[in-house]
């Protein structure tokens, strides 16, 4: 029996881990035993705990409880805690997801102890080193043993950086596995809190949008115009960081057609996506989920690592520019994206575990 340690810490990682944990439990329980380590990067129930319950993810064996902090401090506390556990317990490999500070800490701690590192969602590049996530994903890729790329673009990025042979593997995207599995369940159990009249789903959490008041104001102003002049309801589940920044900006109250609600659960998010007309977001995960659900998207960033969605005409980049956001929202509202084919066959989790075991 092989033993693997999975590192999670931030909201999108719980969702990705669900796909893999279920495959291990349902299909490979005799060959692979998984322990989960939660770094504690996200700690509110709305950002963390309820995902474990809703998605039936095994409870973490360890929780480092690092909480919020500067990037250096947060990552250092995680490195320290993960190393202690790797020194105490023998694991045959360590699994990390995506590009958060938890990913970076797990990958670095394991590689220094020569524990094989498996990186799920490898090879993504925004080519913008000002994003903390870009630094995290580059470092994680370069210390990993096996790199699981969700798209052919990611495979190409890895090839360009010198990864050759069998180290980089096109697995497809575990988030597609989840959207296919959970969408029907989400629509059946959709909570009454999600509007049933046409609406735009908006989310903002990236530090380059929340921590620059002029960018956040410009995005909010576009949402106000959509709500007031275009009469569109804007459904706005709000990340804790964004809430703090809006509260401290002392701006005029937002129009009532902008409905601010606490962060949604995963099933609520899927239900909201499936019922929305259009998505406005700076989240990498939500861009993709919108595409998987056939919803057009306006990306509130200057660039995206999910270039295939823009190339397919299913999303437009608008940065934090009010006019560009409004033009893109008008154009994208008229589009029904086709079903994606670039993100694998919906069985990425199984492909990943088969390769790890092999
Ligand atoms: C992190 C990831 C980002 C991912 C996002 C998903 C990094 C560098 N970024 O960004 O890639 O898309 O998670 O949400 O790892 N906070 C709370 N309660 C919580 C969690 C956070 O109040 O449960 C507040 C804290 O004030 C904290 C701030 O949100 O300082 C930001 O949290 P942090 O984990 O630093 O980064 P995210 O913006 O969530």
mmCIF file of C-alpha atoms and ligand atoms in Angstrom:
data_model
loop_
_atom_site.group_PDB
_atom_site.id
_atom_site.type_symbol
_atom_site.label_atom_id
_atom_site.label_comp_id
_atom_site.label_asym_id
_atom_site.label_seq_id
_atom_site.Cartn_x
_atom_site.Cartn_y
_atom_site.Cartn_z
ATOM 1 C CA UNK A 1 0.000 0.000 0.000
ATOM 2 C CA UNK A 2 1.412 3.397 -1.020
ATOM 3 C CA UNK A 3 0.783 6.496 1.108
ATOM 4 C CA UNK A 4 0.214 9.975 -0.244
ATOM 5 C CA UNK A 5 -0.135 13.326 1.511
ATOM 6 C CA UNK A 6 -2.466 15.861 -0.133
ATOM 7 C CA UNK A 7 -1.925 19.549 0.649
ATOM 8 C CA UNK A 8 -4.928 21.874 0.539
ATOM 9 C CA UNK A 9 -5.429 25.327 2.011
ATOM 10 C CA UNK A 10 -7.588 27.580 -0.134
ATOM 11 C CA UNK A 11 -11.134 27.268 -1.406
ATOM 12 C CA UNK A 12 -10.449 26.093 -4.987
ATOM 13 C CA UNK A 13 -8.179 23.349 -3.696
ATOM 14 C CA UNK A 14 -10.907 21.719 -1.642
ATOM 15 C CA UNK A 15 -13.000 21.466 -4.796
ATOM 16 C CA UNK A 16 -10.168 19.980 -6.873
ATOM 17 C CA UNK A 17 -9.202 17.586 -4.065
ATOM 18 C CA UNK A 18 -12.783 16.259 -3.951
ATOM 19 C CA UNK A 19 -12.459 14.810 -7.469
ATOM 20 C CA UNK A 20 -9.218 12.981 -6.665
ATOM 21 C CA UNK A 21 -10.175 11.844 -3.141
ATOM 22 C CA UNK A 22 -13.367 10.257 -4.443
ATOM 23 C CA UNK A 23 -11.494 8.348 -7.151
ATOM 24 C CA UNK A 24 -8.938 7.072 -4.589
ATOM 25 C CA UNK A 25 -11.715 6.016 -2.216
ATOM 26 C CA UNK A 26 -13.968 4.423 -4.844
ATOM 27 C CA UNK A 27 -11.411 2.776 -7.115
ATOM 28 C CA UNK A 28 -7.920 2.572 -5.659
ATOM 29 C CA UNK A 29 -8.498 2.087 -1.914
ATOM 30 C CA UNK A 30 -6.520 -1.168 -1.937
ATOM 31 C CA UNK A 31 -3.459 0.436 -3.512
ATOM 32 C CA UNK A 32 -3.297 3.995 -2.239
ATOM 33 C CA UNK A 33 -3.966 5.573 1.135
ATOM 34 C CA UNK A 34 -4.450 9.345 1.211
ATOM 35 C CA UNK A 35 -4.007 11.687 4.176
ATOM 36 C CA UNK A 36 -5.064 15.329 3.850
ATOM 37 C CA UNK A 37 -3.175 18.264 5.319
ATOM 38 C CA UNK A 38 -5.050 21.581 5.515
ATOM 39 C CA UNK A 39 -2.666 24.504 5.887
ATOM 40 C CA UNK A 40 -5.417 26.720 7.320
ATOM 41 C CA UNK A 41 -4.841 29.442 4.689
ATOM 42 C CA UNK A 42 -8.634 29.716 4.405
ATOM 43 C CA UNK A 43 -10.316 29.219 7.759
ATOM 44 C CA UNK A 44 -13.832 30.724 7.741
ATOM 45 C CA UNK A 45 -16.529 28.071 7.488
ATOM 46 C CA UNK A 46 -17.829 29.838 4.360
ATOM 47 C CA UNK A 47 -14.381 29.577 2.731
ATOM 48 C CA UNK A 48 -13.329 26.185 4.063
ATOM 49 C CA UNK A 49 -15.263 23.880 6.447
ATOM 50 C CA UNK A 50 -18.496 23.573 4.540
ATOM 51 C CA UNK A 51 -16.727 22.372 1.365
ATOM 52 C CA UNK A 52 -15.551 19.258 3.224
ATOM 53 C CA UNK A 53 -19.108 18.478 4.290
ATOM 54 C CA UNK A 54 -20.830 19.342 1.036
ATOM 55 C CA UNK A 55 -18.338 17.505 -1.196
ATOM 56 C CA UNK A 56 -17.811 14.630 1.238
ATOM 57 C CA UNK A 57 -14.032 15.099 1.364
ATOM 58 C CA UNK A 58 -12.196 13.079 4.048
ATOM 59 C CA UNK A 59 -11.485 15.303 7.038
ATOM 60 C CA UNK A 60 -7.895 16.574 7.195
ATOM 61 C CA UNK A 61 -5.584 14.491 9.373
ATOM 62 C CA UNK A 62 -3.600 17.676 10.029
ATOM 63 C CA UNK A 63 -4.564 21.340 10.169
ATOM 64 C CA UNK A 64 -1.704 23.808 10.495
ATOM 65 C CA UNK A 65 -4.051 26.729 11.215
ATOM 66 C CA UNK A 66 -1.699 29.309 9.677
ATOM 67 C CA UNK A 67 -4.448 31.864 8.927
ATOM 68 C CA UNK A 68 -3.917 35.186 7.167
ATOM 69 C CA UNK A 69 -0.640 37.072 6.896
ATOM 70 C CA UNK A 70 1.902 38.434 4.489
ATOM 71 C CA UNK A 71 2.863 35.999 1.753
ATOM 72 C CA UNK A 72 6.309 35.348 3.216
ATOM 73 C CA UNK A 73 5.056 34.721 6.722
ATOM 74 C CA UNK A 74 2.096 32.602 5.594
ATOM 75 C CA UNK A 75 4.331 30.455 3.352
ATOM 76 C CA UNK A 76 7.065 30.140 5.996
ATOM 77 C CA UNK A 77 4.626 28.867 8.640
ATOM 78 C CA UNK A 78 3.303 26.321 6.163
ATOM 79 C CA UNK A 79 6.797 25.158 5.138
ATOM 80 C CA UNK A 80 7.709 24.659 8.767
ATOM 81 C CA UNK A 81 4.554 22.692 9.561
ATOM 82 C CA UNK A 82 4.612 20.524 6.435
ATOM 83 C CA UNK A 83 8.286 19.673 6.887
ATOM 84 C CA UNK A 84 7.659 18.532 10.488
ATOM 85 C CA UNK A 85 4.982 16.122 9.302
ATOM 86 C CA UNK A 86 7.036 14.796 6.393
ATOM 87 C CA UNK A 87 9.912 14.121 8.795
ATOM 88 C CA UNK A 88 7.621 12.337 11.241
ATOM 89 C CA UNK A 89 5.615 10.191 8.825
ATOM 90 C CA UNK A 90 6.779 8.316 5.753
ATOM 91 C CA UNK A 91 4.894 9.278 2.607
ATOM 92 C CA UNK A 92 5.576 7.931 -0.887
ATOM 93 C CA UNK A 93 4.466 11.179 -2.497
ATOM 94 C CA UNK A 94 2.867 14.562 -1.970
ATOM 95 C CA UNK A 95 0.011 15.974 -4.048
ATOM 96 C CA UNK A 96 -0.453 19.706 -4.577
ATOM 97 C CA UNK A 97 -3.067 21.661 -6.524
ATOM 98 C CA UNK A 98 -2.925 24.888 -8.477
ATOM 99 C CA UNK A 99 -0.985 27.982 -7.523
ATOM 100 C CA UNK A 100 -1.691 29.205 -4.005
ATOM 101 C CA UNK A 101 0.779 29.801 -1.182
ATOM 102 C CA UNK A 102 -0.221 26.348 0.128
ATOM 103 C CA UNK A 103 0.848 24.803 -3.206
ATOM 104 C CA UNK A 104 4.216 26.539 -3.041
ATOM 105 C CA UNK A 105 4.888 25.505 0.554
ATOM 106 C CA UNK A 106 3.924 21.857 -0.008
ATOM 107 C CA UNK A 107 5.992 21.524 -3.177
ATOM 108 C CA UNK A 108 9.113 23.120 -1.691
ATOM 109 C CA UNK A 109 8.941 21.233 1.642
ATOM 110 C CA UNK A 110 8.577 17.827 -0.069
ATOM 111 C CA UNK A 111 11.176 18.413 -2.775
ATOM 112 C CA UNK A 112 13.814 19.345 -0.180
ATOM 113 C CA UNK A 113 13.166 16.013 1.564
ATOM 114 C CA UNK A 114 13.147 14.178 -1.768
ATOM 115 C CA UNK A 115 9.538 13.142 -1.423
ATOM 116 C CA UNK A 116 8.092 12.940 -4.970
ATOM 117 C CA UNK A 117 5.809 15.905 -5.748
ATOM 118 C CA UNK A 118 2.739 15.547 -7.986
ATOM 119 C CA UNK A 119 1.394 18.863 -9.262
ATOM 120 C CA UNK A 120 -2.201 18.948 -10.457
ATOM 121 C CA UNK A 121 -2.978 21.921 -12.745
ATOM 122 C CA UNK A 122 0.637 22.270 -13.869
ATOM 123 C CA UNK A 123 1.923 24.355 -16.791
ATOM 124 C CA UNK A 124 -0.434 27.335 -16.502
ATOM 125 C CA UNK A 125 1.168 30.680 -17.237
ATOM 126 C CA UNK A 126 -0.226 34.211 -17.235
ATOM 127 C CA UNK A 127 3.279 35.580 -18.017
ATOM 128 C CA UNK A 128 2.584 38.200 -15.373
ATOM 129 C CA UNK A 129 5.101 37.846 -12.539
ATOM 130 C CA UNK A 130 3.334 40.553 -10.536
ATOM 131 C CA UNK A 131 0.733 37.884 -9.671
ATOM 132 C CA UNK A 132 1.743 35.884 -6.591
ATOM 133 C CA UNK A 133 0.060 32.875 -8.195
ATOM 134 C CA UNK A 134 2.380 33.042 -11.230
ATOM 135 C CA UNK A 135 5.464 32.806 -9.005
ATOM 136 C CA UNK A 136 3.884 29.982 -7.005
ATOM 137 C CA UNK A 137 3.014 27.898 -10.034
ATOM 138 C CA UNK A 138 6.401 28.310 -11.722
ATOM 139 C CA UNK A 139 8.287 27.244 -8.587
ATOM 140 C CA UNK A 140 5.886 24.359 -7.911
ATOM 141 C CA UNK A 141 6.259 23.065 -11.474
ATOM 142 C CA UNK A 142 10.041 23.207 -11.361
ATOM 143 C CA UNK A 143 10.358 21.144 -8.173
ATOM 144 C CA UNK A 144 7.686 18.593 -9.166
ATOM 145 C CA UNK A 145 8.257 14.971 -10.118
ATOM 146 C CA UNK A 146 5.114 14.545 -12.221
ATOM 147 C CA UNK A 147 3.272 17.509 -13.749
ATOM 148 C CA UNK A 148 -0.368 17.051 -14.671
ATOM 149 C CA UNK A 149 -1.399 19.588 -17.313
ATOM 150 C CA UNK A 150 -5.112 20.348 -17.760
ATOM 151 C CA UNK A 151 -4.787 21.593 -21.374
ATOM 152 C CA UNK A 152 -2.500 21.282 -24.392
ATOM 153 C CA UNK A 153 -1.521 24.948 -23.935
ATOM 154 C CA UNK A 154 -0.222 24.054 -20.472
ATOM 155 C CA UNK A 155 1.654 21.081 -21.997
ATOM 156 C CA UNK A 156 3.243 23.445 -24.518
ATOM 157 C CA UNK A 157 4.269 25.884 -21.764
ATOM 158 C CA UNK A 158 5.990 23.018 -19.937
ATOM 159 C CA UNK A 159 7.752 21.888 -23.094
ATOM 160 C CA UNK A 160 8.960 25.461 -23.654
ATOM 161 C CA UNK A 161 10.465 25.398 -20.148
ATOM 162 C CA UNK A 162 12.375 22.201 -20.845
ATOM 163 C CA UNK A 163 10.067 19.514 -19.443
ATOM 164 C CA UNK A 164 10.368 16.575 -21.772
ATOM 165 C CA UNK A 165 9.417 12.908 -21.939
ATOM 166 C CA UNK A 166 7.069 11.380 -19.423
ATOM 167 C CA UNK A 167 7.427 13.964 -16.640
ATOM 168 C CA UNK A 168 4.638 16.190 -18.033
ATOM 169 C CA UNK A 169 1.312 14.454 -18.630
ATOM 170 C CA UNK A 170 -1.854 15.788 -20.264
ATOM 171 C CA UNK A 171 -4.513 14.711 -17.768
ATOM 172 C CA UNK A 172 -7.401 17.062 -18.555
ATOM 173 C CA UNK A 173 -8.966 19.209 -15.854
ATOM 174 C CA UNK A 174 -10.330 17.795 -12.584
ATOM 175 C CA UNK A 175 -12.708 20.773 -12.422
ATOM 176 C CA UNK A 176 -14.446 19.462 -15.538
ATOM 177 C CA UNK A 177 -14.877 16.099 -13.755
ATOM 178 C CA UNK A 178 -16.577 17.993 -10.924
ATOM 179 C CA UNK A 179 -18.815 20.212 -13.071
ATOM 180 C CA UNK A 180 -20.103 17.153 -14.967
ATOM 181 C CA UNK A 181 -20.698 15.190 -11.771
ATOM 182 C CA UNK A 182 -22.172 17.914 -9.570
ATOM 183 C CA UNK A 183 -24.170 20.150 -11.973
ATOM 184 C CA UNK A 184 -27.330 17.985 -11.986
ATOM 185 C CA UNK A 185 -27.135 17.640 -8.177
ATOM 186 C CA UNK A 186 -26.620 21.403 -7.808
ATOM 187 C CA UNK A 187 -29.613 22.251 -9.967
ATOM 188 C CA UNK A 188 -31.846 19.874 -8.012
ATOM 189 C CA UNK A 189 -30.787 21.217 -4.648
ATOM 190 C CA UNK A 190 -30.451 24.875 -5.713
ATOM 191 C CA UNK A 191 -31.137 27.123 -2.803
ATOM 192 C CA UNK A 192 -33.838 29.767 -2.961
ATOM 193 C CA UNK A 193 -31.161 32.407 -2.323
ATOM 194 C CA UNK A 194 -30.174 32.285 -6.005
ATOM 195 C CA UNK A 195 -32.234 34.629 -8.189
ATOM 196 C CA UNK A 196 -34.666 32.979 -10.583
ATOM 197 C CA UNK A 197 -34.890 35.986 -12.901
ATOM 198 C CA UNK A 198 -32.049 36.641 -15.421
ATOM 199 C CA UNK A 199 -28.889 37.889 -13.709
ATOM 200 C CA UNK A 200 -25.182 38.528 -14.059
ATOM 201 C CA UNK A 201 -22.940 36.574 -11.655
ATOM 202 C CA UNK A 202 -19.992 38.699 -10.469
ATOM 203 C CA UNK A 203 -16.969 37.840 -8.297
ATOM 204 C CA UNK A 204 -13.802 39.820 -7.471
ATOM 205 C CA UNK A 205 -11.011 38.695 -5.161
ATOM 206 C CA UNK A 206 -7.562 39.091 -6.818
ATOM 207 C CA UNK A 207 -5.262 41.346 -4.835
ATOM 208 C CA UNK A 208 -4.487 43.485 -7.891
ATOM 209 C CA UNK A 209 -8.199 44.368 -8.068
ATOM 210 C CA UNK A 210 -9.070 44.552 -4.382
ATOM 211 C CA UNK A 211 -5.932 46.309 -3.159
ATOM 212 C CA UNK A 212 -5.969 49.142 -5.718
ATOM 213 C CA UNK A 213 -8.960 51.370 -4.877
ATOM 214 C CA UNK A 214 -9.120 52.890 -8.380
ATOM 215 C CA UNK A 215 -9.417 49.419 -9.966
ATOM 216 C CA UNK A 216 -12.011 48.223 -7.451
ATOM 217 C CA UNK A 217 -14.013 51.444 -7.908
ATOM 218 C CA UNK A 218 -13.934 51.068 -11.680
ATOM 219 C CA UNK A 219 -15.247 47.481 -11.471
ATOM 220 C CA UNK A 220 -17.969 48.496 -8.997
ATOM 221 C CA UNK A 221 -18.913 51.410 -11.210
ATOM 222 C CA UNK A 222 -19.359 49.020 -14.177
ATOM 223 C CA UNK A 223 -21.554 46.788 -12.006
ATOM 224 C CA UNK A 224 -23.625 49.858 -11.006
ATOM 225 C CA UNK A 225 -24.126 50.838 -14.655
ATOM 226 C CA UNK A 226 -25.193 47.287 -15.542
ATOM 227 C CA UNK A 227 -27.634 47.299 -12.643
ATOM 228 C CA UNK A 228 -29.028 50.841 -12.991
ATOM 229 C CA UNK A 229 -28.914 51.713 -16.678
ATOM 230 C CA UNK A 230 -29.264 48.237 -18.168
ATOM 231 C CA UNK A 231 -31.662 47.015 -15.488
ATOM 232 C CA UNK A 232 -29.716 43.777 -15.015
ATOM 233 C CA UNK A 233 -29.685 42.111 -11.622
ATOM 234 C CA UNK A 234 -26.099 41.580 -10.448
ATOM 235 C CA UNK A 235 -25.588 38.670 -8.052
ATOM 236 C CA UNK A 236 -22.339 39.308 -6.194
ATOM 237 C CA UNK A 237 -21.070 36.646 -3.739
ATOM 238 C CA UNK A 238 -18.296 38.463 -1.979
ATOM 239 C CA UNK A 239 -14.853 37.193 -0.874
ATOM 240 C CA UNK A 240 -13.858 38.319 2.660
ATOM 241 C CA UNK A 241 -10.944 40.372 1.325
ATOM 242 C CA UNK A 242 -13.223 42.261 -1.101
ATOM 243 C CA UNK A 243 -15.773 42.899 1.635
ATOM 244 C CA UNK A 244 -13.050 44.396 3.881
ATOM 245 C CA UNK A 245 -11.828 46.689 1.098
ATOM 246 C CA UNK A 246 -15.300 47.889 0.074
ATOM 247 C CA UNK A 247 -16.189 48.553 3.712
ATOM 248 C CA UNK A 248 -13.043 50.640 4.195
ATOM 249 C CA UNK A 249 -13.511 52.673 0.972
ATOM 250 C CA UNK A 250 -16.587 54.523 2.250
ATOM 251 C CA UNK A 251 -18.258 54.626 -1.162
ATOM 252 C CA UNK A 252 -21.917 55.438 -1.756
ATOM 253 C CA UNK A 253 -24.260 52.513 -1.059
ATOM 254 C CA UNK A 254 -24.491 50.174 -4.052
ATOM 255 C CA UNK A 255 -27.811 50.016 -5.918
ATOM 256 C CA UNK A 256 -30.283 47.418 -4.671
ATOM 257 C CA UNK A 257 -30.086 45.562 -7.988
ATOM 258 C CA UNK A 258 -26.546 44.590 -6.970
ATOM 259 C CA UNK A 259 -27.233 41.784 -4.550
ATOM 260 C CA UNK A 260 -24.197 41.241 -2.311
ATOM 261 C CA UNK A 261 -24.246 37.871 -0.556
ATOM 262 C CA UNK A 262 -21.678 35.910 1.499
ATOM 263 C CA UNK A 263 -19.432 33.425 -0.374
ATOM 264 C CA UNK A 264 -21.451 30.586 -1.937
ATOM 265 C CA UNK A 265 -20.917 26.887 -1.388
ATOM 266 C CA UNK A 266 -19.734 24.832 -4.377
ATOM 267 C CA UNK A 267 -23.202 23.502 -5.213
ATOM 268 C CA UNK A 268 -24.682 27.005 -4.900
ATOM 269 C CA UNK A 269 -21.957 28.312 -7.230
ATOM 270 C CA UNK A 270 -22.754 25.668 -9.828
ATOM 271 C CA UNK A 271 -26.477 26.395 -9.554
ATOM 272 C CA UNK A 272 -25.824 30.139 -9.892
ATOM 273 C CA UNK A 273 -23.595 29.570 -12.922
ATOM 274 C CA UNK A 274 -26.160 27.372 -14.624
ATOM 275 C CA UNK A 275 -28.902 29.939 -14.010
ATOM 276 C CA UNK A 276 -26.862 33.042 -14.906
ATOM 277 C CA UNK A 277 -26.876 34.874 -18.230
ATOM 278 C CA UNK A 278 -23.320 36.127 -18.005
ATOM 279 C CA UNK A 279 -20.355 35.879 -15.620
ATOM 280 C CA UNK A 280 -17.997 38.725 -14.655
ATOM 281 C CA UNK A 281 -14.983 37.494 -12.696
ATOM 282 C CA UNK A 282 -11.268 37.724 -11.946
ATOM 283 C CA UNK A 283 -11.210 34.116 -10.710
ATOM 284 C CA UNK A 284 -9.386 31.530 -12.796
ATOM 285 C CA UNK A 285 -11.632 28.731 -11.571
ATOM 286 C CA UNK A 286 -14.901 30.530 -12.219
ATOM 287 C CA UNK A 287 -13.858 31.449 -15.788
ATOM 288 C CA UNK A 288 -13.509 27.769 -16.515
ATOM 289 C CA UNK A 289 -16.626 26.683 -14.702
ATOM 290 C CA UNK A 290 -18.616 29.296 -16.646
ATOM 291 C CA UNK A 291 -17.263 27.808 -19.873
ATOM 292 C CA UNK A 292 -18.031 24.255 -18.734
ATOM 293 C CA UNK A 293 -21.615 25.348 -17.950
ATOM 294 C CA UNK A 294 -21.989 27.075 -21.351
ATOM 295 C CA UNK A 295 -22.058 30.611 -19.928
ATOM 296 C CA UNK A 296 -20.189 33.556 -21.530
ATOM 297 C CA UNK A 297 -17.680 35.389 -19.351
ATOM 298 C CA UNK A 298 -16.035 38.807 -19.012
ATOM 299 C CA UNK A 299 -12.622 38.437 -17.381
ATOM 300 C CA UNK A 300 -11.700 41.269 -14.991
ATOM 301 C CA UNK A 301 -7.978 40.867 -15.619
ATOM 302 C CA UNK A 302 -5.495 42.077 -18.244
ATOM 303 C CA UNK A 303 -4.607 38.505 -19.222
ATOM 304 C CA UNK A 304 -5.609 34.932 -18.472
ATOM 305 C CA UNK A 305 -3.824 31.636 -18.210
ATOM 306 C CA UNK A 306 -6.947 29.941 -19.645
ATOM 307 C CA UNK A 307 -6.334 31.282 -23.156
ATOM 308 C CA UNK A 308 -8.385 28.562 -24.835
ATOM 309 C CA UNK A 309 -11.610 30.070 -23.438
ATOM 310 C CA UNK A 310 -10.863 33.458 -25.006
ATOM 311 C CA UNK A 311 -9.717 31.809 -28.249
ATOM 312 C CA UNK A 312 -13.000 29.861 -28.365
ATOM 313 C CA UNK A 313 -14.859 33.210 -28.220
ATOM 314 C CA UNK A 314 -16.491 32.238 -24.912
ATOM 315 C CA UNK A 315 -14.829 34.971 -22.839
ATOM 316 C CA UNK A 316 -13.393 38.473 -23.298
ATOM 317 C CA UNK A 317 -10.636 40.200 -21.366
ATOM 318 C CA UNK A 318 -11.727 43.591 -20.007
ATOM 319 C CA UNK A 319 -9.244 44.205 -17.176
ATOM 320 C CA UNK A 320 -10.651 46.634 -14.569
ATOM 321 C CA UNK A 321 -11.641 49.200 -17.222
ATOM 322 C CA UNK A 322 -15.250 50.317 -16.817
ATOM 323 C CA UNK A 323 -15.880 51.000 -20.504
ATOM 324 C CA UNK A 324 -14.237 47.767 -21.649
ATOM 325 C CA UNK A 325 -16.262 45.816 -19.096
ATOM 326 C CA UNK A 326 -19.528 47.326 -20.354
ATOM 327 C CA UNK A 327 -18.685 46.769 -24.037
ATOM 328 C CA UNK A 328 -17.596 43.178 -23.324
ATOM 329 C CA UNK A 329 -20.714 42.528 -21.226
ATOM 330 C CA UNK A 330 -22.919 43.700 -24.119
ATOM 331 C CA UNK A 331 -21.069 41.605 -26.698
ATOM 332 C CA UNK A 332 -20.806 38.475 -24.567
ATOM 333 C CA UNK A 333 -24.500 38.577 -23.566
ATOM 334 C CA UNK A 334 -25.340 37.613 -27.131
ATOM 335 C CA UNK A 335 -23.181 34.478 -27.147
ATOM 336 C CA UNK A 336 -23.876 30.872 -26.194
ATOM 337 C CA UNK A 337 -20.496 29.138 -25.901
ATOM 338 C CA UNK A 338 -20.100 25.669 -27.418
ATOM 339 C CA UNK A 339 -19.210 22.685 -25.269
ATOM 340 C CA UNK A 340 -15.514 22.594 -24.382
ATOM 341 C CA UNK A 341 -13.223 19.952 -25.819
ATOM 342 C CA UNK A 342 -9.820 21.277 -24.680
ATOM 343 C CA UNK A 343 -10.038 20.233 -21.026
ATOM 344 C CA UNK A 344 -10.001 16.453 -21.336
ATOM 345 C CA UNK A 345 -12.693 13.806 -21.134
ATOM 346 C CA UNK A 346 -14.115 14.514 -17.660
ATOM 347 C CA UNK A 347 -12.040 11.671 -16.120
ATOM 348 C CA UNK A 348 -8.899 13.636 -15.246
ATOM 349 C CA UNK A 349 -8.795 12.426 -11.628
ATOM 350 C CA UNK A 350 -8.651 8.793 -12.706
ATOM 351 C CA UNK A 351 -5.891 9.526 -15.249
ATOM 352 C CA UNK A 352 -3.853 11.297 -12.554
ATOM 353 C CA UNK A 353 -4.093 8.469 -10.008
ATOM 354 C CA UNK A 354 -3.290 5.819 -12.630
ATOM 355 C CA UNK A 355 -0.087 7.681 -13.548
ATOM 356 C CA UNK A 356 0.929 8.202 -9.925
ATOM 357 C CA UNK A 357 0.482 4.505 -9.174
ATOM 358 C CA UNK A 358 2.365 3.519 -12.328
HETATM 359 C C1 LIG B 1 -6.031 32.686 -2.363
HETATM 360 C C2 LIG B 1 -5.031 32.309 -3.460
HETATM 361 C C3 LIG B 1 -5.692 32.489 -4.829
HETATM 362 C C4 LIG B 1 -7.033 31.761 -4.894
HETATM 363 C C5 LIG B 1 -7.911 32.251 -3.740
HETATM 364 C C6 LIG B 1 -9.274 31.604 -3.719
HETATM 365 C C7 LIG B 1 -2.657 32.771 -2.905
HETATM 366 C C8 LIG B 1 -1.510 33.654 -3.160
HETATM 367 N N1 LIG B 1 -3.847 33.151 -3.429
HETATM 368 O O1 LIG B 1 -6.277 34.099 -2.488
HETATM 369 O O2 LIG B 1 -4.830 31.973 -5.824
HETATM 370 O O3 LIG B 1 -7.664 32.058 -6.130
HETATM 371 O O4 LIG B 1 -7.229 31.973 -2.512
HETATM 372 O O5 LIG B 1 -10.109 32.265 -2.781
HETATM 373 O O6 LIG B 1 -2.500 31.758 -2.254
HETATM 374 N N2 LIG B 1 -9.794 35.795 4.524
HETATM 375 C C9 LIG B 1 -10.785 35.647 5.478
HETATM 376 N N3 LIG B 1 -11.227 34.390 5.737
HETATM 377 C C10 LIG B 1 -10.733 33.294 5.125
HETATM 378 C C11 LIG B 1 -9.725 33.476 4.153
HETATM 379 C C12 LIG B 1 -9.272 34.721 3.867
HETATM 380 O O7 LIG B 1 -11.262 36.602 6.059
HETATM 381 O O8 LIG B 1 -11.192 32.161 5.395
HETATM 382 C C13 LIG B 1 -9.318 37.168 4.208
HETATM 383 C C14 LIG B 1 -8.138 37.576 5.036
HETATM 384 O O9 LIG B 1 -8.263 38.921 5.341
HETATM 385 C C15 LIG B 1 -6.952 37.409 4.096
HETATM 386 C C16 LIG B 1 -7.579 37.698 2.747
HETATM 387 O O10 LIG B 1 -8.932 37.217 2.853
HETATM 388 O O11 LIG B 1 -5.907 38.248 4.405
HETATM 389 C C17 LIG B 1 -6.913 37.013 1.609
HETATM 390 O O12 LIG B 1 -6.757 35.617 1.837
HETATM 391 P P1 LIG B 1 -5.484 34.834 1.231
HETATM 392 O O13 LIG B 1 -5.535 33.427 1.600
HETATM 393 O O14 LIG B 1 -4.238 35.582 1.530
HETATM 394 O O15 LIG B 1 -5.640 34.974 -0.327
HETATM 395 P P2 LIG B 1 -6.899 34.918 -1.274
HETATM 396 O O16 LIG B 1 -7.157 36.281 -1.755
HETATM 397 O O17 LIG B 1 -8.056 34.179 -0.691
#
